[in-house]
Amino acid sequence: MADTGTQDTPRDPRQDAGRDPSIEKRLKRDPFDADAKVDAGSDESMDASDPPAAAAPGSQDPAPSSGYDEEAEAEAERANSQ
């Protein structure tokens, strides 16, 4: 049976980049350390994926939106439907 990449099939250890244990130590020491949060998110992230939400410095909230304005979009849709 071909490997489908599910959790049921064992992964080749050469495919695992591993984790940096020093990041976990830093987070245990200070769970609010923004740099450690970004490092942990990057460690868990795939190459070329979206940046982790902890990348918004000085905030516990996710990074801000790209500028989507819900009211402006609703107004444009109303104008287009008339």
Short mmCIF file of N, CA, C and O in Angstrom, two decimals:
data_model
loop_
_atom_site.label_atom_id
_atom_site.label_comp_id
_atom_site.label_asym_id
_atom_site.label_seq_id
_atom_site.Cartn_x
_atom_site.Cartn_y
_atom_site.Cartn_z
N MET A 1 0.84 -1.18 0.00
CA MET A 1 0.00 0.00 0.00
C MET A 1 0.89 1.24 0.00
O MET A 1 1.87 1.31 0.73
N ALA A 2 0.54 2.22 -0.79
CA ALA A 2 1.34 3.44 -0.90
C ALA A 2 1.17 4.32 0.33
O ALA A 2 0.11 4.35 0.95
N ASP A 3 2.21 5.04 0.67
CA ASP A 3 2.18 5.96 1.80
C ASP A 3 1.36 7.19 1.41
O ASP A 3 1.72 7.91 0.49
N THR A 4 0.25 7.41 2.10
CA THR A 4 -0.61 8.56 1.78
C THR A 4 -0.31 9.76 2.64
O THR A 4 -0.95 10.80 2.50
N GLY A 5 0.61 9.62 3.57
CA GLY A 5 0.97 10.75 4.42
C GLY A 5 0.05 10.93 5.61
O GLY A 5 0.10 11.94 6.28
N THR A 6 -0.80 9.95 5.89
CA THR A 6 -1.68 10.07 7.04
C THR A 6 -0.91 9.75 8.31
O THR A 6 0.20 9.23 8.27
N GLN A 7 -1.53 10.04 9.44
CA GLN A 7 -0.88 9.77 10.71
C GLN A 7 -0.74 8.29 10.98
O GLN A 7 0.03 7.88 11.83
N ASP A 8 -1.52 7.46 10.27
CA ASP A 8 -1.45 6.01 10.47
C ASP A 8 -0.13 5.43 9.99
O ASP A 8 0.32 4.42 10.50
N THR A 9 0.47 6.07 9.01
CA THR A 9 1.69 5.52 8.44
C THR A 9 2.90 6.16 9.10
O THR A 9 2.94 7.36 9.33
N PRO A 10 3.89 5.38 9.44
CA PRO A 10 5.09 5.96 10.05
C PRO A 10 5.84 6.82 9.04
O PRO A 10 5.90 6.51 7.86
N ARG A 11 6.39 7.92 9.54
CA ARG A 11 7.16 8.81 8.67
C ARG A 11 8.63 8.43 8.72
O ARG A 11 9.14 7.99 9.74
N ASP A 12 9.26 8.64 7.62
CA ASP A 12 10.70 8.43 7.55
C ASP A 12 11.36 9.51 8.40
O ASP A 12 11.11 10.70 8.20
N PRO A 13 12.20 9.16 9.36
CA PRO A 13 12.81 10.15 10.24
C PRO A 13 13.63 11.21 9.48
O PRO A 13 13.82 12.30 9.98
N ARG A 14 14.05 10.89 8.28
CA ARG A 14 14.81 11.87 7.49
C ARG A 14 13.93 13.02 7.03
O ARG A 14 14.42 14.06 6.63
N GLN A 15 12.60 12.84 7.07
CA GLN A 15 11.68 13.90 6.65
C GLN A 15 11.37 14.87 7.77
O GLN A 15 10.76 15.90 7.54
N ASP A 16 11.75 14.56 8.98
CA ASP A 16 11.45 15.40 10.13
C ASP A 16 12.61 16.35 10.39
O ASP A 16 13.72 15.91 10.68
N ALA A 17 12.34 17.63 10.29
CA ALA A 17 13.39 18.61 10.53
C ALA A 17 13.70 18.75 12.01
O ALA A 17 14.71 19.32 12.39
N GLY A 18 12.82 18.23 12.85
CA GLY A 18 13.04 18.32 14.28
C GLY A 18 12.62 19.66 14.84
O GLY A 18 12.22 20.56 14.11
N ARG A 19 12.73 19.76 16.13
CA ARG A 19 12.39 21.01 16.81
C ARG A 19 13.58 21.45 17.64
O ARG A 19 14.36 20.63 18.13
N ASP A 20 13.68 22.74 17.82
CA ASP A 20 14.76 23.30 18.63
C ASP A 20 14.32 23.27 20.10
O ASP A 20 13.41 24.01 20.49
N PRO A 21 14.91 22.41 20.92
CA PRO A 21 14.48 22.30 22.32
C PRO A 21 14.67 23.59 23.11
O PRO A 21 13.98 23.82 24.09
N SER A 22 15.57 24.45 22.68
CA SER A 22 15.79 25.69 23.43
C SER A 22 14.56 26.60 23.36
O SER A 22 14.31 27.39 24.27
N ILE A 23 13.77 26.50 22.28
CA ILE A 23 12.56 27.31 22.15
C ILE A 23 11.55 26.90 23.21
O ILE A 23 10.94 27.75 23.88
N GLU A 24 11.36 25.60 23.39
CA GLU A 24 10.42 25.12 24.41
C GLU A 24 10.86 25.57 25.80
O GLU A 24 10.03 25.94 26.62
N LYS A 25 12.16 25.55 26.07
CA LYS A 25 12.67 26.00 27.37
C LYS A 25 12.36 27.48 27.58
O LYS A 25 11.96 27.89 28.67
N ARG A 26 12.56 28.28 26.51
CA ARG A 26 12.28 29.72 26.62
C ARG A 26 10.80 29.97 26.87
O ARG A 26 10.44 30.84 27.67
N LEU A 27 9.92 29.21 26.22
CA LEU A 27 8.49 29.38 26.42
C LEU A 27 8.06 28.94 27.81
O LEU A 27 7.16 29.55 28.41
N LYS A 28 8.66 27.88 28.33
CA LYS A 28 8.34 27.45 29.70
C LYS A 28 8.77 28.50 30.72
O LYS A 28 8.09 28.76 31.69
N ARG A 29 9.94 29.09 30.47
CA ARG A 29 10.46 30.11 31.37
C ARG A 29 9.60 31.38 31.32
O ARG A 29 9.32 31.98 32.35
N ASP A 30 9.17 31.79 30.12
CA ASP A 30 8.35 32.99 29.96
C ASP A 30 7.35 32.76 28.84
O ASP A 30 7.65 33.00 27.67
N PRO A 31 6.12 32.32 29.19
CA PRO A 31 5.11 32.01 28.16
C PRO A 31 4.66 33.22 27.34
O PRO A 31 4.04 33.07 26.31
N PHE A 32 5.00 34.43 27.78
CA PHE A 32 4.58 35.63 27.05
C PHE A 32 5.71 36.22 26.21
O PHE A 32 5.57 37.31 25.66
N ASP A 33 6.83 35.53 26.10
CA ASP A 33 7.96 35.99 25.31
C ASP A 33 7.58 35.97 23.83
O ASP A 33 7.44 34.91 23.22
N ALA A 34 7.39 37.16 23.25
CA ALA A 34 6.93 37.27 21.86
C ALA A 34 7.92 36.62 20.89
O ALA A 34 7.51 35.95 19.93
N ASP A 35 9.22 36.81 21.12
CA ASP A 35 10.21 36.22 20.22
C ASP A 35 10.15 34.69 20.26
O ASP A 35 10.25 34.03 19.22
N ALA A 36 9.97 34.14 21.45
CA ALA A 36 9.89 32.68 21.58
C ALA A 36 8.63 32.15 20.90
O ALA A 36 8.65 31.08 20.28
N LYS A 37 7.53 32.91 20.98
CA LYS A 37 6.29 32.50 20.31
C LYS A 37 6.47 32.45 18.80
O LYS A 37 6.03 31.52 18.13
N VAL A 38 7.11 33.49 18.26
CA VAL A 38 7.35 33.52 16.81
C VAL A 38 8.29 32.38 16.41
O VAL A 38 8.05 31.70 15.41
N ASP A 39 9.32 32.15 17.21
CA ASP A 39 10.25 31.06 16.91
C ASP A 39 9.53 29.71 16.93
O ASP A 39 9.75 28.87 16.05
N ALA A 40 8.65 29.51 17.92
CA ALA A 40 7.91 28.24 18.01
C ALA A 40 6.97 28.09 16.81
O ALA A 40 6.89 27.02 16.21
N GLY A 41 6.29 29.16 16.45
CA GLY A 41 5.39 29.11 15.28
C GLY A 41 6.15 28.83 14.00
O GLY A 41 5.69 28.07 13.16
N SER A 42 7.31 29.43 13.86
CA SER A 42 8.13 29.19 12.67
C SER A 42 8.66 27.77 12.64
O SER A 42 8.74 27.15 11.58
N ASP A 43 8.99 27.25 13.81
CA ASP A 43 9.50 25.88 13.91
C ASP A 43 8.42 24.87 13.50
O ASP A 43 8.73 23.83 12.93
N GLU A 44 7.15 25.21 13.77
CA GLU A 44 6.04 24.30 13.46
C GLU A 44 5.48 24.54 12.06
O GLU A 44 4.66 23.78 11.58
N SER A 45 5.91 25.59 11.40
CA SER A 45 5.37 25.99 10.12
C SER A 45 6.09 25.31 8.96
O SER A 45 7.26 24.96 9.05
N MET A 46 5.38 25.14 7.86
CA MET A 46 6.00 24.61 6.64
C MET A 46 6.71 25.74 5.91
O MET A 46 6.32 26.90 6.04
N ASP A 47 7.69 25.40 5.14
CA ASP A 47 8.34 26.41 4.31
C ASP A 47 7.30 27.03 3.39
O ASP A 47 6.42 26.35 2.87
N ALA A 48 7.40 28.32 3.18
CA ALA A 48 6.56 29.09 2.26
C ALA A 48 5.10 29.15 2.69
O ALA A 48 4.25 29.51 1.92
N SER A 49 4.80 28.85 3.95
CA SER A 49 3.43 28.97 4.41
C SER A 49 3.22 30.36 5.02
O SER A 49 4.15 31.16 5.12
N ASP A 50 2.01 30.63 5.42
CA ASP A 50 1.72 31.92 6.05
C ASP A 50 2.52 32.04 7.35
O ASP A 50 2.76 31.05 8.03
N PRO A 51 2.89 33.26 7.71
CA PRO A 51 3.62 33.43 8.97
C PRO A 51 2.71 33.11 10.15
O PRO A 51 1.50 33.24 10.06
N PRO A 52 3.28 32.69 11.27
CA PRO A 52 2.46 32.40 12.43
C PRO A 52 1.77 33.66 12.95
O PRO A 52 2.28 34.76 12.79
N ALA A 53 0.61 33.49 13.59
CA ALA A 53 -0.14 34.63 14.11
C ALA A 53 0.64 35.40 15.16
O ALA A 53 0.41 36.58 15.35
N ALA A 54 1.56 34.74 15.83
CA ALA A 54 2.34 35.42 16.86
C ALA A 54 3.32 36.42 16.26
O ALA A 54 4.05 37.08 16.98
N ALA A 55 3.32 36.58 14.95
CA ALA A 55 4.24 37.50 14.29
C ALA A 55 3.85 38.95 14.48
O ALA A 55 4.58 39.84 14.09
N ALA A 56 2.68 39.22 15.08
CA ALA A 56 2.28 40.60 15.35
C ALA A 56 2.96 41.03 16.66
O ALA A 56 2.50 40.68 17.73
N PRO A 57 4.06 41.79 16.59
CA PRO A 57 4.81 42.11 17.79
C PRO A 57 4.00 42.95 18.77
O PRO A 57 3.24 43.84 18.38
N GLY A 58 4.15 42.62 20.05
CA GLY A 58 3.50 43.40 21.10
C GLY A 58 2.01 43.17 21.22
O GLY A 58 1.32 43.96 21.84
N SER A 59 1.50 42.11 20.64
CA SER A 59 0.06 41.87 20.67
C SER A 59 -0.22 40.41 20.90
O SER A 59 0.52 39.55 20.44
N GLN A 60 -1.29 40.13 21.61
CA GLN A 60 -1.74 38.75 21.78
C GLN A 60 -2.72 38.39 20.66
O GLN A 60 -3.11 37.26 20.52
N ASP A 61 -3.12 39.40 19.88
CA ASP A 61 -4.07 39.19 18.79
C ASP A 61 -3.34 38.78 17.52
O ASP A 61 -2.15 39.06 17.36
N PRO A 62 -4.06 38.13 16.59
CA PRO A 62 -3.43 37.79 15.31
C PRO A 62 -3.01 39.05 14.55
O PRO A 62 -3.48 40.15 14.83
N ALA A 63 -2.16 38.88 13.58
CA ALA A 63 -1.72 40.00 12.75
C ALA A 63 -2.93 40.64 12.07
O ALA A 63 -3.90 39.95 11.76
N PRO A 64 -2.91 41.94 11.85
CA PRO A 64 -4.06 42.60 11.25
C PRO A 64 -4.31 42.14 9.82
O PRO A 64 -3.43 41.63 9.15
N SER A 65 -5.52 42.37 9.38
CA SER A 65 -5.94 41.97 8.04
C SER A 65 -5.23 42.80 6.98
O SER A 65 -4.62 43.82 7.27
N SER A 66 -5.36 42.37 5.75
CA SER A 66 -4.74 43.07 4.64
C SER A 66 -5.50 44.33 4.25
O SER A 66 -5.14 44.99 3.30
N GLY A 67 -6.55 44.65 4.97
CA GLY A 67 -7.29 45.87 4.67
C GLY A 67 -8.71 45.62 4.20
O GLY A 67 -9.37 46.52 3.71
N TYR A 68 -9.22 44.43 4.36
CA TYR A 68 -10.59 44.12 3.98
C TYR A 68 -11.53 44.96 4.81
O TYR A 68 -11.47 44.99 6.03
N ASP A 69 -12.41 45.71 4.15
CA ASP A 69 -13.37 46.58 4.81
C ASP A 69 -14.77 46.02 4.56
O ASP A 69 -15.31 46.14 3.46
N GLU A 70 -15.34 45.40 5.58
CA GLU A 70 -16.63 44.71 5.43
C GLU A 70 -17.73 45.68 4.99
O GLU A 70 -18.54 45.36 4.13
N GLU A 71 -17.76 46.87 5.58
CA GLU A 71 -18.80 47.85 5.22
C GLU A 71 -18.65 48.29 3.76
O GLU A 71 -19.64 48.39 3.03
N ALA A 72 -17.43 48.56 3.32
CA ALA A 72 -17.22 48.99 1.94
C ALA A 72 -17.60 47.88 0.97
O ALA A 72 -18.17 48.14 -0.10
N GLU A 73 -17.29 46.64 1.32
CA GLU A 73 -17.65 45.51 0.45
C GLU A 73 -19.17 45.36 0.36
O GLU A 73 -19.71 45.11 -0.71
N ALA A 74 -19.88 45.51 1.49
CA ALA A 74 -21.34 45.40 1.50
C ALA A 74 -21.95 46.52 0.66
O ALA A 74 -22.90 46.29 -0.10
N GLU A 75 -21.41 47.71 0.78
CA GLU A 75 -21.92 48.85 -0.01
C GLU A 75 -21.68 48.61 -1.50
O GLU A 75 -22.56 48.86 -2.33
N ALA A 76 -20.53 48.11 -1.86
CA ALA A 76 -20.23 47.83 -3.28
C ALA A 76 -21.16 46.75 -3.81
O ALA A 76 -21.64 46.83 -4.95
N GLU A 77 -21.46 45.74 -3.00
CA GLU A 77 -22.36 44.67 -3.44
C GLU A 77 -23.78 45.21 -3.64
O GLU A 77 -24.45 44.86 -4.59
N ARG A 78 -24.21 46.09 -2.71
CA ARG A 78 -25.55 46.70 -2.87
C ARG A 78 -25.61 47.52 -4.15
O ARG A 78 -26.58 47.48 -4.89
N ALA A 79 -24.55 48.28 -4.42
CA ALA A 79 -24.51 49.11 -5.63
C ALA A 79 -24.53 48.25 -6.89
O ALA A 79 -25.17 48.59 -7.89
N ASN A 80 -23.85 47.10 -6.86
CA ASN A 80 -23.80 46.22 -8.03
C ASN A 80 -25.10 45.47 -8.24
O ASN A 80 -25.40 45.05 -9.36
N SER A 81 -25.87 45.27 -7.19
CA SER A 81 -27.11 44.50 -7.32
C SER A 81 -28.28 45.36 -7.79
O SER A 81 -29.35 44.84 -8.09
N GLN A 82 -28.11 46.66 -7.86
CA GLN A 82 -29.20 47.55 -8.29
C GLN A 82 -29.24 47.71 -9.77
O GLN A 82 -28.41 47.63 -10.53
#
